[in-house]
Amino acid sequence: MTTQQDLFESVKEQTLLLQLSALSGWDALTGMPKDAGHFRAEVDAYLAEKTFQLSTGAKREKLLINLEADGSTLDDLGQLVLEKARKDFDLTGKISEEDFVAFQKTLSQAQDFWAQAREANDYQIFKPYVEKIIGYLKQFMPLWQTNEKTPYDVLLNQYEPGLTVAKLDHVFEQVKKGVTTLRQRLAESGNIPDDTFLHRRVTKQQQSNYSMAAAQRLGYSLDKGRLDDTIHPFMEALNRDDARITTRWDENNFQMAVLGILHEAGHGLFEQNVDSKYDNARAVLPISMSIHESQSLFNEVMIGRSKEFWTAEYPKLQAEISPVLDDIGFDTFYSGWLKTEPTLIRTEADPLTYPLHIIIRYEIEKAIFNDNIDLAELPALWQAKYKEYLGLDVPDDLTGILQDIHWAGGSFGYFPSYALGHLYAAQFRATMIKTLDFKAIFNSGDYSPIFNWRKENIWRHGGAVDPNKILEEVTGETLNPQYWLDFITEIYENAYGL
Amino acid sequence: MTTQQDLFESVKEQTLLLQLSALSGWDALTGMPKDAGHFRAEVDAYLAEKTFQLSTGAKREKLLINLEADGSTLDDLGQLVLEKARKDFDLTGKISEEDFVAFQKTLSQAQDFWAQAREANDYQIFKPYVEKIIGYLKQFMPLWQTNEKTPYDVLLNQYEPGLTVAKLDHVFEQVKKGVTTLRQRLAESGNIPDDTFLHRRVTKQQQSNYSMAAAQRLGYSLDKGRLDDTIHPFMEALNRDDARITTRWDENNFQMAVLGILHEAGHGLFEQNVDSKYDNARAVLPISMSIHESQSLFNEVMIGRSKEFWTAEYPKLQAEISPVLDDIGFDTFYSGWLKTEPTLIRTEADPLTYPLHIIIRYEIEKAIFNDNIDLAELPALWQAKYKEYLGLDVPDDLTGILQDIHWAGGSFGYFPSYALGHLYAAQFRATMIKTLDFKAIFNSGDYSPIFNWRKENIWRHGGAVDPNKILEEVTGETLNPQYWLDFITEIYENAYGL
C-alpha cells in the first residue's frame, strides 16, 4: 500500500536536490571562477536530470495514482502535497527527459554567455542562446497547453494561475492610462525636484551598513541569510534558514543599493518565515512569482518610497553616511528620493515609470509567442518600444536588451508578475493601514507589528495557497489596480508639492 | 558486455556528486548562514548516501567484476580507473550503508559544533562529536584492516599508501633530533631577530593585494579560483577550473595571511594544473594528502621562507604596503621573517617548530587508536605535550585542542601527511636546483620555469600516480629527511647570522 509517508520521502528528496540547485545557482552568479562554467553546466544538467526523473518518473507516477485512488493515509498537508506533485508531474512530465535535460543545459550555458555578452556589450554573443531557449519553449508549449486561448497564455499561466493576455491587456491599459495622466500632471506642474545629492559619493561599506541595518529592522535575519555582490541582483533561498540576498553597488548612486537591498530582503523575509511544516515539501510548493514580488516590492516601494518610513529613517541614513547629507533637509531629501525620470534600466526605474518597462517586455514576449515575429528583430523592437513608451534612445545592448537575466533563465512570461506584485503590494497595504498606524510604527523604531502582520497573513503560507486566494482572503476583494494608482498618486503629489 | 565506457559513465556521475559535495563543503565554511546547519547536514548526508551507493553498490561491483574478467575494452586510463575504483569499493564497501550515512551526518554536524565550540571557547560543546567520530572509526577499522600491524596504521595507510607507525617513529625521531639540535644552536647564538615590524598594522586590503599578486606570479589563476574568508584556511577544488582558496586575516600580523595564501595557492596550483584527461575520473583519483601538502608547503616554505624569493619580492611587498616597511632594510626583514618561536597554534608555527606540532598530534592519535586512552583525557594530554615539546602552557581550548578542523572532519591519520609534505617539498627542491637557478628566476620576475617544472613533473599527474612513485621517479631516491634538515638549517643559519 502506498502511504503519505512514501510521497513525503520522494518529495523530500526532490527538495534536497532543489537545495543543491539553489546553491549552485547562487554560486554561479556570485563569484564562481570565470573558467568553471563548462564544468558547472554539467553539474546543473545532472541535477536537472535527477529532479526530472524524480518528479516525472514512473515511480512518482505510481505514487500519485495510488494515492489518488486511496487517500486514506493523507492528512491536509498530504492532500496538498499530492495535488501540487500532480501539477508538477503534468507540467514537466509531458516533455521527454532528453529534451528537458538539453533545455536545462542550454539555460546554464545561456546564463554564462549572457554574462559574457554583457562584458563585451554585444547581444550577438547571447543571441544564439536566447533563440535556442525560445525554440525549446515553442516546442514545449503545445504539450503544456490545456484550455489557454493563446500560446503566451500558456507561459503566463505557469507563473500565475489563471493569468491571461485578455486580463493583462485590460489591467495594463488601466495602469498605463493612470500613469500617463499622473506623469503629465507632474510635468505640467513645472516642479523638478533636485536629486543631485543622491549622486554624492557614498562608499560601498557605508551603503552596506545602512541598507543592511534597515533590512534587519524590517525583520530580515542575517543568521538565516547573507549579502553578496552580483551583476543582476536576486534572492536565492536554499531553505527557510538560508535565504541569501545579492546586490550591486554604485558609489555615486547609493539609492540603487538601498532600494535594491530592501527589495531582495523582502524576498528573503518571505522565505525565512514560511511555516516549518512545509520544509520538506518546498520542491512542490514554490511561492508564486507575483506574491513573492508583492513582498519585495512592499519593502522597496510601499515602505522604501513612503514618507512615513523616511521620516523615521532619514536621520539614521544621515548619521551612517555623515557628513554626506548633513546639509539636506528632509523635504528636499524626500522630493529628490521620489524624483521621476525615465530610465533605460528597468531595475533603476522609479515606481511610476516601472510599469512601462514591464509593459514593453510583456508586449515583446507576446509578439514572440503569439505573433511569431522574426527573432532577429528583437533588439530593434526593444529600441522602438523604449522610444515610444519612455522617449529614450537605447545607445547599446548593455543598457538595452542585455539588462535582464530572465530570458537567459528561460523565464518568459515572468515579467508581468512584477507588475502584479506592485498591484498586490498596494492592495495589501490598503488593508494593513486600516489597523496599523505606519507612521507611529516607524517612529517607534520597532517595526515588528508590520513584520508580524506580513508573517501571519502572507509569509507563513509559503507556496501552499495561491496568490489570488491569499489576496482575496486578506483584502476581501479581487485584484483592483486602483489601490496602486491611489498610492502612487499620493506619494508623487506629495513629493512634487501638488 | 561491460565496457570501459560503462565504468567511465559511473565514475563521471561520482565525480559530479563530488563537485556538489565540494561546493557544499566550501560554502559551509565561507559564510553559510549560521542557522542553516541542520538543513545542510541533511543535504550533505544525501550526497554521501548517493556517492556511497554509486561507489559501493551492486551495479558498481558488477562493473568491476566484469571488467576485471574481461579488460579488452580498457586502455591505460581505463585500467587505472578500474584499479582505483576497486580500491574505493573495497574501502567504503565494507561499511554498511546505514553506518556510512550516519557517519557522514555526524561529520557534518561535528563541523558545525566545532565552529560553535570555537565561538564559545569551550571544548565541551565539541566533545560529544569528536568522541562519536572516534567511535565510528574504531568500529570501521577492523573492516578496513588488511595486513597493517597496528590499528593506527590502518588510518595512516588511507592517506599515504604503505605508511606505518614503525616508519613514522623512525622518521620523526630523525626530524626531532635535527630540529632540537638546530634550535639549541640558535638559542646558544644569543641572536634574537627583531620581528616587531611584522606586527605593524597592514589593512586586510593591502595584505590581500600583495598576497594575491604574489600567488598569481607563482601561477595561481583567479580565472580558475577565488579567495574567501574563513576560520581555518583551506583549499577546495570542485574541478581543475574551480580551485578556491580561503584565508583569515589579522591586521597586526600580515605574515599569517601572506604565508597562508601562498600555502593554499600551492594546493590550488596543483588542482588547476591536473591533466584534463582525468576530468571525469576525479572522484576515484584523489590527490594524496602528502603530495598535495608538498606543493602547498613548497609555496609556503621552500619559496615563501627562502632568501632568493624575498630578495626579489621584498621591494614589491614594501611598495604595496608603503610606508609600513619603508624603514626596514632587507636583512632585518629576512631575519625577522624567519624568527623562530614556539607557538600555540600549528598554522602559525614557523617551519622549524612546525614538525613538533605534528609529532604531538601524531602521538595523541596513536594513543587514541593504538592505546585506547580515555577520551576524557584528550585536553589534558594536549596540554601536557605542548608543555613538554614546546614549553608552552595552553591557556584555553581555542588556542589548544579546538584549533584544527581535522578531527571534526574525521581526518584522523591525516596530520603526518603535513610532515611528509615538508620532507617531500625539500627533496623536490634539491632536485630542481640542479637545473633551475631560483635566484635568477625570481630576480627576472618571470617565475614560469618553476611553474613549468612543477606542472610537468608533479601537478599534471593529479592523483594518477602514488606520491612515493613520483618522488622516486623525479628525485631518483626514496624519502630522505636529510634534504629538509639541510634546507631548514641553511635558511635559519642565514637568518640568525651563524
PDB file of N, CA and C in Angstrom, chain A residues 12-13 16-17 19-21 23-24 26-27 30-36 38-40 42-43 46-47 50 54 221-226 228 238-244 279-280, chain B residues 12-13 16-17 19-20 23-24 26-27 30-36 38-40 42-43 46-47 50 54 221-226 228 238-244 279-280:
ATOM      1  N   LYS A  12      10.703  14.928  -0.414  1.00  0.00           N
ATOM      2  CA  LYS A  12      11.850  15.418   0.350  1.00  0.00           C
ATOM      3  C   LYS A  12      13.137  15.283  -0.464  1.00  0.00           C
ATOM      4  N   GLU A  13      13.290  14.179  -1.145  1.00  0.00           N
ATOM      5  CA  GLU A  13      14.487  14.027  -1.984  1.00  0.00           C
ATOM      6  C   GLU A  13      14.523  15.119  -3.048  1.00  0.00           C
ATOM      7  N   LEU A  16      15.730  18.191  -1.475  1.00  0.00           N
ATOM      8  CA  LEU A  16      17.187  18.186  -1.281  1.00  0.00           C
ATOM      9  C   LEU A  16      17.897  18.559  -2.575  1.00  0.00           C
ATOM     10  N   LEU A  17      17.434  18.007  -3.695  1.00  0.00           N
ATOM     11  CA  LEU A  17      18.022  18.353  -4.995  1.00  0.00           C
ATOM     12  C   LEU A  17      17.819  19.836  -5.300  1.00  0.00           C
ATOM     13  N   GLN A  19      17.673  22.228  -3.147  1.00  0.00           N
ATOM     14  CA  GLN A  19      18.633  22.998  -2.351  1.00  0.00           C
ATOM     15  C   GLN A  19      20.001  23.025  -3.037  1.00  0.00           C
ATOM     16  N   LEU A  20      20.391  21.894  -3.604  1.00  0.00           N
ATOM     17  CA  LEU A  20      21.673  21.843  -4.312  1.00  0.00           C
ATOM     18  C   LEU A  20      21.641  22.726  -5.552  1.00  0.00           C
ATOM     19  N   SER A  21      20.543  22.681  -6.289  1.00  0.00           N
ATOM     20  CA  SER A  21      20.420  23.544  -7.468  1.00  0.00           C
ATOM     21  C   SER A  21      20.463  25.010  -7.069  1.00  0.00           C
ATOM     22  N   LEU A  23      21.926  26.302  -4.416  1.00  0.00           N
ATOM     23  CA  LEU A  23      23.300  26.639  -4.030  1.00  0.00           C
ATOM     24  C   LEU A  23      24.161  26.856  -5.267  1.00  0.00           C
ATOM     25  N   SER A  24      24.027  25.953  -6.215  1.00  0.00           N
ATOM     26  CA  SER A  24      24.809  26.063  -7.447  1.00  0.00           C
ATOM     27  C   SER A  24      24.445  27.336  -8.213  1.00  0.00           C
ATOM     28  N   TRP A  26      23.105  30.146  -7.028  1.00  0.00           N
ATOM     29  CA  TRP A  26      23.610  31.306  -6.290  1.00  0.00           C
ATOM     30  C   TRP A  26      25.106  31.469  -6.537  1.00  0.00           C
ATOM     31  N   ASP A  27      25.826  30.372  -6.418  1.00  0.00           N
ATOM     32  CA  ASP A  27      27.280  30.412  -6.564  1.00  0.00           C
ATOM     33  C   ASP A  27      27.697  30.877  -7.957  1.00  0.00           C
ATOM     34  N   THR A  30      27.574  34.630  -8.088  1.00  0.00           N
ATOM     35  CA  THR A  30      28.198  35.453  -7.036  1.00  0.00           C
ATOM     36  C   THR A  30      29.694  35.183  -6.913  1.00  0.00           C
ATOM     37  N   GLY A  31      30.351  34.894  -8.031  1.00  0.00           N
ATOM     38  CA  GLY A  31      31.808  34.796  -7.957  1.00  0.00           C
ATOM     39  C   GLY A  31      32.398  33.453  -8.316  1.00  0.00           C
ATOM     40  N   MET A  32      31.605  32.557  -8.883  1.00  0.00           N
ATOM     41  CA  MET A  32      32.191  31.326  -9.402  1.00  0.00           C
ATOM     42  C   MET A  32      33.298  31.704 -10.388  1.00  0.00           C
ATOM     43  N   PRO A  33      34.453  31.020 -10.338  1.00  0.00           N
ATOM     44  CA  PRO A  33      35.531  31.384 -11.273  1.00  0.00           C
ATOM     45  C   PRO A  33      35.048  31.348 -12.729  1.00  0.00           C
ATOM     46  N   LYS A  34      35.536  32.318 -13.472  1.00  0.00           N
ATOM     47  CA  LYS A  34      35.115  32.531 -14.854  1.00  0.00           C
ATOM     48  C   LYS A  34      35.221  31.276 -15.729  1.00  0.00           C
ATOM     49  N   ASP A  35      36.314  30.525 -15.560  1.00  0.00           N
ATOM     50  CA  ASP A  35      36.546  29.383 -16.448  1.00  0.00           C
ATOM     51  C   ASP A  35      35.705  28.155 -16.101  1.00  0.00           C
ATOM     52  N   ALA A  36      35.008  28.199 -14.975  1.00  0.00           N
ATOM     53  CA  ALA A  36      34.379  26.973 -14.459  1.00  0.00           C
ATOM     54  C   ALA A  36      33.001  26.681 -15.064  1.00  0.00           C
ATOM     55  N   HIS A  38      31.854  25.549 -17.874  1.00  0.00           N
ATOM     56  CA  HIS A  38      31.588  24.290 -18.602  1.00  0.00           C
ATOM     57  C   HIS A  38      31.417  23.117 -17.648  1.00  0.00           C
ATOM     58  N   PHE A  39      32.192  23.113 -16.553  1.00  0.00           N
ATOM     59  CA  PHE A  39      32.005  22.053 -15.562  1.00  0.00           C
ATOM     60  C   PHE A  39      30.665  22.219 -14.859  1.00  0.00           C
ATOM     61  N   ARG A  40      30.324  23.473 -14.544  1.00  0.00           N
ATOM     62  CA  ARG A  40      29.099  23.741 -13.808  1.00  0.00           C
ATOM     63  C   ARG A  40      27.859  23.389 -14.626  1.00  0.00           C
ATOM     64  N   GLU A  42      27.553  20.982 -16.591  1.00  0.00           N
ATOM     65  CA  GLU A  42      27.339  19.535 -16.456  1.00  0.00           C
ATOM     66  C   GLU A  42      26.707  19.178 -15.114  1.00  0.00           C
ATOM     67  N   VAL A  43      27.166  19.846 -14.075  1.00  0.00           N
ATOM     68  CA  VAL A  43      26.612  19.602 -12.740  1.00  0.00           C
ATOM     69  C   VAL A  43      25.138  19.995 -12.704  1.00  0.00           C
ATOM     70  N   TYR A  46      23.021  17.604 -14.550  1.00  0.00           N
ATOM     71  CA  TYR A  46      22.865  16.379 -13.770  1.00  0.00           C
ATOM     72  C   TYR A  46      21.762  16.535 -12.720  1.00  0.00           C
ATOM     73  N   LEU A  47      21.794  17.664 -12.012  1.00  0.00           N
ATOM     74  CA  LEU A  47      20.752  17.913 -11.009  1.00  0.00           C
ATOM     75  C   LEU A  47      19.372  17.995 -11.666  1.00  0.00           C
ATOM     76  N   LYS A  50      18.232  14.489 -12.536  1.00  0.00           N
ATOM     77  CA  LYS A  50      17.779  13.740 -11.356  1.00  0.00           C
ATOM     78  C   LYS A  50      16.417  14.251 -10.881  1.00  0.00           C
ATOM     79  N   LEU A  54      12.884  12.193 -10.809  1.00  0.00           N
ATOM     80  CA  LEU A  54      12.167  12.054  -9.545  1.00  0.00           C
ATOM     81  C   LEU A  54      10.741  12.576  -9.650  1.00  0.00           C
ATOM     82  N   SER A 221      16.788  38.436   8.636  1.00  0.00           N
ATOM     83  CA  SER A 221      17.754  37.884   9.587  1.00  0.00           C
ATOM     84  C   SER A 221      19.032  37.445   8.899  1.00  0.00           C
ATOM     85  N   LEU A 222      20.157  37.975   9.384  1.00  0.00           N
ATOM     86  CA  LEU A 222      21.445  37.549   8.829  1.00  0.00           C
ATOM     87  C   LEU A 222      21.908  36.209   9.382  1.00  0.00           C
ATOM     88  N   ASP A 223      21.220  35.705  10.407  1.00  0.00           N
ATOM     89  CA  ASP A 223      21.512  34.342  10.852  1.00  0.00           C
ATOM     90  C   ASP A 223      20.926  33.322   9.878  1.00  0.00           C
ATOM     91  N   LYS A 224      20.029  33.798   9.034  1.00  0.00           N
ATOM     92  CA  LYS A 224      19.376  32.946   8.042  1.00  0.00           C
ATOM     93  C   LYS A 224      19.565  33.519   6.639  1.00  0.00           C
ATOM     94  N   GLY A 225      20.627  34.281   6.451  1.00  0.00           N
ATOM     95  CA  GLY A 225      20.859  34.892   5.147  1.00  0.00           C
ATOM     96  C   GLY A 225      22.247  35.491   5.053  1.00  0.00           C
ATOM     97  N   ARG A 226      22.562  36.063   3.925  1.00  0.00           N
ATOM     98  CA  ARG A 226      23.837  36.745   3.734  1.00  0.00           C
ATOM     99  C   ARG A 226      23.694  37.682   2.538  1.00  0.00           C
ATOM    100  N   ASP A 228      25.674  39.218  -0.874  1.00  0.00           N
ATOM    101  CA  ASP A 228      26.801  39.091  -1.799  1.00  0.00           C
ATOM    102  C   ASP A 228      26.664  40.054  -2.970  1.00  0.00           C
ATOM    103  N   LEU A 238      17.877  28.569  -0.262  1.00  0.00           N
ATOM    104  CA  LEU A 238      18.089  27.127  -0.239  1.00  0.00           C
ATOM    105  C   LEU A 238      17.011  26.483   0.627  1.00  0.00           C
ATOM    106  N   ASN A 239      16.673  27.187   1.702  1.00  0.00           N
ATOM    107  CA  ASN A 239      15.653  26.730   2.635  1.00  0.00           C
ATOM    108  C   ASN A 239      15.290  27.936   3.505  1.00  0.00           C
ATOM    109  N   ARG A 240      14.380  27.759   4.465  1.00  0.00           N
ATOM    110  CA  ARG A 240      13.935  28.945   5.229  1.00  0.00           C
ATOM    111  C   ARG A 240      15.019  29.485   6.146  1.00  0.00           C
ATOM    112  N   ASP A 241      16.065  28.706   6.401  1.00  0.00           N
ATOM    113  CA  ASP A 241      17.167  29.202   7.225  1.00  0.00           C
ATOM    114  C   ASP A 241      18.368  29.632   6.384  1.00  0.00           C
ATOM    115  N   ASP A 242      18.142  29.763   5.099  1.00  0.00           N
ATOM    116  CA  ASP A 242      19.270  30.116   4.224  1.00  0.00           C
ATOM    117  C   ASP A 242      18.737  30.842   2.989  1.00  0.00           C
ATOM    118  N   ALA A 243      18.297  32.091   3.212  1.00  0.00           N
ATOM    119  CA  ALA A 243      17.718  32.903   2.143  1.00  0.00           C
ATOM    120  C   ALA A 243      18.673  34.067   1.854  1.00  0.00           C
ATOM    121  N   ARG A 244      19.438  33.912   0.785  1.00  0.00           N
ATOM    122  CA  ARG A 244      20.561  34.821   0.506  1.00  0.00           C
ATOM    123  C   ARG A 244      20.164  35.951  -0.432  1.00  0.00           C
ATOM    124  N   ASP A 279       8.800  22.468   5.220  1.00  0.00           N
ATOM    125  CA  ASP A 279      10.243  22.332   4.960  1.00  0.00           C
ATOM    126  C   ASP A 279      10.582  21.286   3.898  1.00  0.00           C
ATOM    127  N   ASN A 280      10.042  20.106   4.062  1.00  0.00           N
ATOM    128  CA  ASN A 280      10.458  19.005   3.196  1.00  0.00           C
ATOM    129  C   ASN A 280       9.679  18.928   1.887  1.00  0.00           C
TER     130      ASN A 280
ATOM    131  N   LYS B  12      32.018   9.135 -13.747  1.00  0.00           N
ATOM    132  CA  LYS B  12      31.703  10.541 -14.020  1.00  0.00           C
ATOM    133  C   LYS B  12      30.561  11.015 -13.123  1.00  0.00           C
ATOM    134  N   GLU B  13      29.558  10.180 -12.943  1.00  0.00           N
ATOM    135  CA  GLU B  13      28.464  10.569 -12.047  1.00  0.00           C
ATOM    136  C   GLU B  13      28.990  10.784 -10.636  1.00  0.00           C
ATOM    137  N   LEU B  16      30.579  14.085 -10.514  1.00  0.00           N
ATOM    138  CA  LEU B  16      29.595  15.171 -10.435  1.00  0.00           C
ATOM    139  C   LEU B  16      29.109  15.344  -8.991  1.00  0.00           C
ATOM    140  N   LEU B  17      28.855  14.231  -8.316  1.00  0.00           N
ATOM    141  CA  LEU B  17      28.447  14.298  -6.909  1.00  0.00           C
ATOM    142  C   LEU B  17      29.556  14.903  -6.044  1.00  0.00           C
ATOM    143  N   GLN B  19      31.710  17.103  -6.978  1.00  0.00           N
ATOM    144  CA  GLN B  19      31.724  18.553  -7.184  1.00  0.00           C
ATOM    145  C   GLN B  19      30.663  19.229  -6.322  1.00  0.00           C
ATOM    146  N   LEU B  20      29.505  18.591  -6.213  1.00  0.00           N
ATOM    147  CA  LEU B  20      28.443  19.146  -5.365  1.00  0.00           C
ATOM    148  C   LEU B  20      28.845  19.126  -3.895  1.00  0.00           C
ATOM    149  N   LEU B  23      31.350  21.904  -3.351  1.00  0.00           N
ATOM    150  CA  LEU B  23      30.696  23.220  -3.302  1.00  0.00           C
ATOM    151  C   LEU B  23      30.018  23.419  -1.954  1.00  0.00           C
ATOM    152  N   SER B  24      29.313  22.403  -1.512  1.00  0.00           N
ATOM    153  CA  SER B  24      28.623  22.485  -0.230  1.00  0.00           C
ATOM    154  C   SER B  24      29.617  22.667   0.922  1.00  0.00           C
ATOM    155  N   TRP B  26      32.721  23.871   0.794  1.00  0.00           N
ATOM    156  CA  TRP B  26      33.310  25.215   0.716  1.00  0.00           C
ATOM    157  C   TRP B  26      32.337  26.240   1.281  1.00  0.00           C
ATOM    158  N   ASP B  27      31.087  26.152   0.857  1.00  0.00           N
ATOM    159  CA  ASP B  27      30.071  27.117   1.271  1.00  0.00           C
ATOM    160  C   ASP B  27      29.860  27.098   2.783  1.00  0.00           C
ATOM    161  N   THR B  30      32.517  29.149   4.439  1.00  0.00           N
ATOM    162  CA  THR B  30      32.834  30.504   3.962  1.00  0.00           C
ATOM    163  C   THR B  30      31.620  31.425   4.012  1.00  0.00           C
ATOM    164  N   GLY B  31      30.782  31.248   5.008  1.00  0.00           N
ATOM    165  CA  GLY B  31      29.717  32.234   5.170  1.00  0.00           C
ATOM    166  C   GLY B  31      28.298  31.704   5.041  1.00  0.00           C
ATOM    167  N   MET B  32      28.133  30.387   5.017  1.00  0.00           N
ATOM    168  CA  MET B  32      26.773  29.850   5.068  1.00  0.00           C
ATOM    169  C   MET B  32      26.088  30.420   6.316  1.00  0.00           C
ATOM    170  N   PRO B  33      24.829  30.842   6.189  1.00  0.00           N
ATOM    171  CA  PRO B  33      24.158  31.398   7.369  1.00  0.00           C
ATOM    172  C   PRO B  33      24.195  30.427   8.556  1.00  0.00           C
ATOM    173  N   LYS B  34      24.401  31.022   9.719  1.00  0.00           N
ATOM    174  CA  LYS B  34      24.581  30.271  10.965  1.00  0.00           C
ATOM    175  C   LYS B  34      23.474  29.245  11.226  1.00  0.00           C
ATOM    176  N   ASP B  35      22.228  29.643  10.978  1.00  0.00           N
ATOM    177  CA  ASP B  35      21.099  28.762  11.326  1.00  0.00           C
ATOM    178  C   ASP B  35      20.893  27.614  10.335  1.00  0.00           C
ATOM    179  N   ALA B  36      21.615  27.626   9.227  1.00  0.00           N
ATOM    180  CA  ALA B  36      21.304  26.687   8.138  1.00  0.00           C
ATOM    181  C   ALA B  36      21.943  25.314   8.299  1.00  0.00           C
ATOM    182  N   HIS B  38      21.453  22.672  10.117  1.00  0.00           N
ATOM    183  CA  HIS B  38      20.632  21.444  10.186  1.00  0.00           C
ATOM    184  C   HIS B  38      20.107  21.052   8.805  1.00  0.00           C
ATOM    185  N   PHE B  39      19.742  22.037   7.995  1.00  0.00           N
ATOM    186  CA  PHE B  39      19.323  21.708   6.624  1.00  0.00           C
ATOM    187  C   PHE B  39      20.514  21.168   5.827  1.00  0.00           C
ATOM    188  N   ARG B  40      21.672  21.813   6.009  1.00  0.00           N
ATOM    189  CA  ARG B  40      22.837  21.422   5.228  1.00  0.00           C
ATOM    190  C   ARG B  40      23.299  20.017   5.578  1.00  0.00           C
ATOM    191  N   GLU B  42      21.503  17.558   6.259  1.00  0.00           N
ATOM    192  CA  GLU B  42      20.677  16.616   5.500  1.00  0.00           C
ATOM    193  C   GLU B  42      21.103  16.546   4.032  1.00  0.00           C
ATOM    194  N   VAL B  43      21.433  17.690   3.483  1.00  0.00           N
ATOM    195  CA  VAL B  43      21.893  17.729   2.090  1.00  0.00           C
ATOM    196  C   VAL B  43      23.208  16.944   1.946  1.00  0.00           C
ATOM    197  N   TYR B  46      22.691  13.313   2.199  1.00  0.00           N
ATOM    198  CA  TYR B  46      22.096  12.805   0.954  1.00  0.00           C
ATOM    199  C   TYR B  46      23.173  12.577  -0.110  1.00  0.00           C
ATOM    200  N   LEU B  47      24.058  13.547  -0.256  1.00  0.00           N
ATOM    201  CA  LEU B  47      25.147  13.394  -1.234  1.00  0.00           C
ATOM    202  C   LEU B  47      26.049  12.221  -0.869  1.00  0.00           C
ATOM    203  N   LYS B  50      24.240   8.992  -1.780  1.00  0.00           N
ATOM    204  CA  LYS B  50      24.247   8.740  -3.227  1.00  0.00           C
ATOM    205  C   LYS B  50      25.634   8.289  -3.683  1.00  0.00           C
ATOM    206  N   LEU B  54      26.692   4.667  -5.260  1.00  0.00           N
ATOM    207  CA  LEU B  54      27.325   4.620  -6.574  1.00  0.00           C
ATOM    208  C   LEU B  54      28.666   3.895  -6.526  1.00  0.00           C
ATOM    209  N   SER B 221      45.761  30.910 -10.798  1.00  0.00           N
ATOM    210  CA  SER B 221      44.881  31.655 -11.699  1.00  0.00           C
ATOM    211  C   SER B 221      43.554  31.999 -11.038  1.00  0.00           C
ATOM    212  N   LEU B 222      43.231  33.279 -11.041  1.00  0.00           N
ATOM    213  CA  LEU B 222      41.939  33.700 -10.480  1.00  0.00           C
ATOM    214  C   LEU B 222      40.785  33.487 -11.450  1.00  0.00           C
ATOM    215  N   ASP B 223      41.099  33.140 -12.699  1.00  0.00           N
ATOM    216  CA  ASP B 223      40.037  32.734 -13.620  1.00  0.00           C
ATOM    217  C   ASP B 223      39.556  31.318 -13.286  1.00  0.00           C
ATOM    218  N   LYS B 224      40.355  30.630 -12.495  1.00  0.00           N
ATOM    219  CA  LYS B 224      40.026  29.254 -12.098  1.00  0.00           C
ATOM    220  C   LYS B 224      40.015  29.136 -10.568  1.00  0.00           C
ATOM    221  N   GLY B 225      39.787  30.236  -9.900  1.00  0.00           N
ATOM    222  CA  GLY B 225      39.806  30.203  -8.444  1.00  0.00           C
ATOM    223  C   GLY B 225      39.251  31.473  -7.856  1.00  0.00           C
ATOM    224  N   ARG B 226      39.210  31.554  -6.546  1.00  0.00           N
ATOM    225  CA  ARG B 226      38.763  32.765  -5.859  1.00  0.00           C
ATOM    226  C   ARG B 226      39.286  32.709  -4.432  1.00  0.00           C
ATOM    227  N   ASP B 228      38.352  33.560  -0.385  1.00  0.00           N
ATOM    228  CA  ASP B 228      37.302  33.883   0.591  1.00  0.00           C
ATOM    229  C   ASP B 228      37.854  33.846   2.007  1.00  0.00           C
ATOM    230  N   LEU B 238      36.516  22.157  -6.835  1.00  0.00           N
ATOM    231  CA  LEU B 238      35.380  21.469  -7.418  1.00  0.00           C
ATOM    232  C   LEU B 238      35.834  20.718  -8.660  1.00  0.00           C
ATOM    233  N   ASN B 239      36.746  21.352  -9.385  1.00  0.00           N
ATOM    234  CA  ASN B 239      37.320  20.767 -10.590  1.00  0.00           C
ATOM    235  C   ASN B 239      38.559  21.594 -10.930  1.00  0.00           C
ATOM    236  N   ARG B 240      39.266  21.254 -12.027  1.00  0.00           N
ATOM    237  CA  ARG B 240      40.524  21.959 -12.291  1.00  0.00           C
ATOM    238  C   ARG B 240      40.321  23.413 -12.680  1.00  0.00           C
ATOM    239  N   ASP B 241      39.109  23.777 -13.040  1.00  0.00           N
ATOM    240  CA  ASP B 241      38.826  25.179 -13.357  1.00  0.00           C
ATOM    241  C   ASP B 241      38.129  25.912 -12.217  1.00  0.00           C
ATOM    242  N   ASP B 242      38.143  25.299 -11.046  1.00  0.00           N
ATOM    243  CA  ASP B 242      37.446  25.910  -9.918  1.00  0.00           C
ATOM    244  C   ASP B 242      38.091  25.453  -8.610  1.00  0.00           C
ATOM    245  N   ALA B 243      39.303  25.969  -8.363  1.00  0.00           N
ATOM    246  CA  ALA B 243      40.071  25.595  -7.168  1.00  0.00           C
ATOM    247  C   ALA B 243      40.154  26.821  -6.261  1.00  0.00           C
ATOM    248  N   ARG B 244      39.321  26.811  -5.221  1.00  0.00           N
ATOM    249  CA  ARG B 244      39.121  28.003  -4.396  1.00  0.00           C
ATOM    250  C   ARG B 244      40.002  28.005  -3.156  1.00  0.00           C
ATOM    251  N   ASP B 279      39.625  14.589 -15.939  1.00  0.00           N
ATOM    252  CA  ASP B 279      38.474  15.402 -15.506  1.00  0.00           C
ATOM    253  C   ASP B 279      37.312  14.588 -14.941  1.00  0.00           C
ATOM    254  N   ASN B 280      36.903  13.577 -15.670  1.00  0.00           N
ATOM    255  CA  ASN B 280      35.697  12.849 -15.292  1.00  0.00           C
ATOM    256  C   ASN B 280      35.943  11.720 -14.305  1.00  0.00           C
TER     257      ASN B 280
END
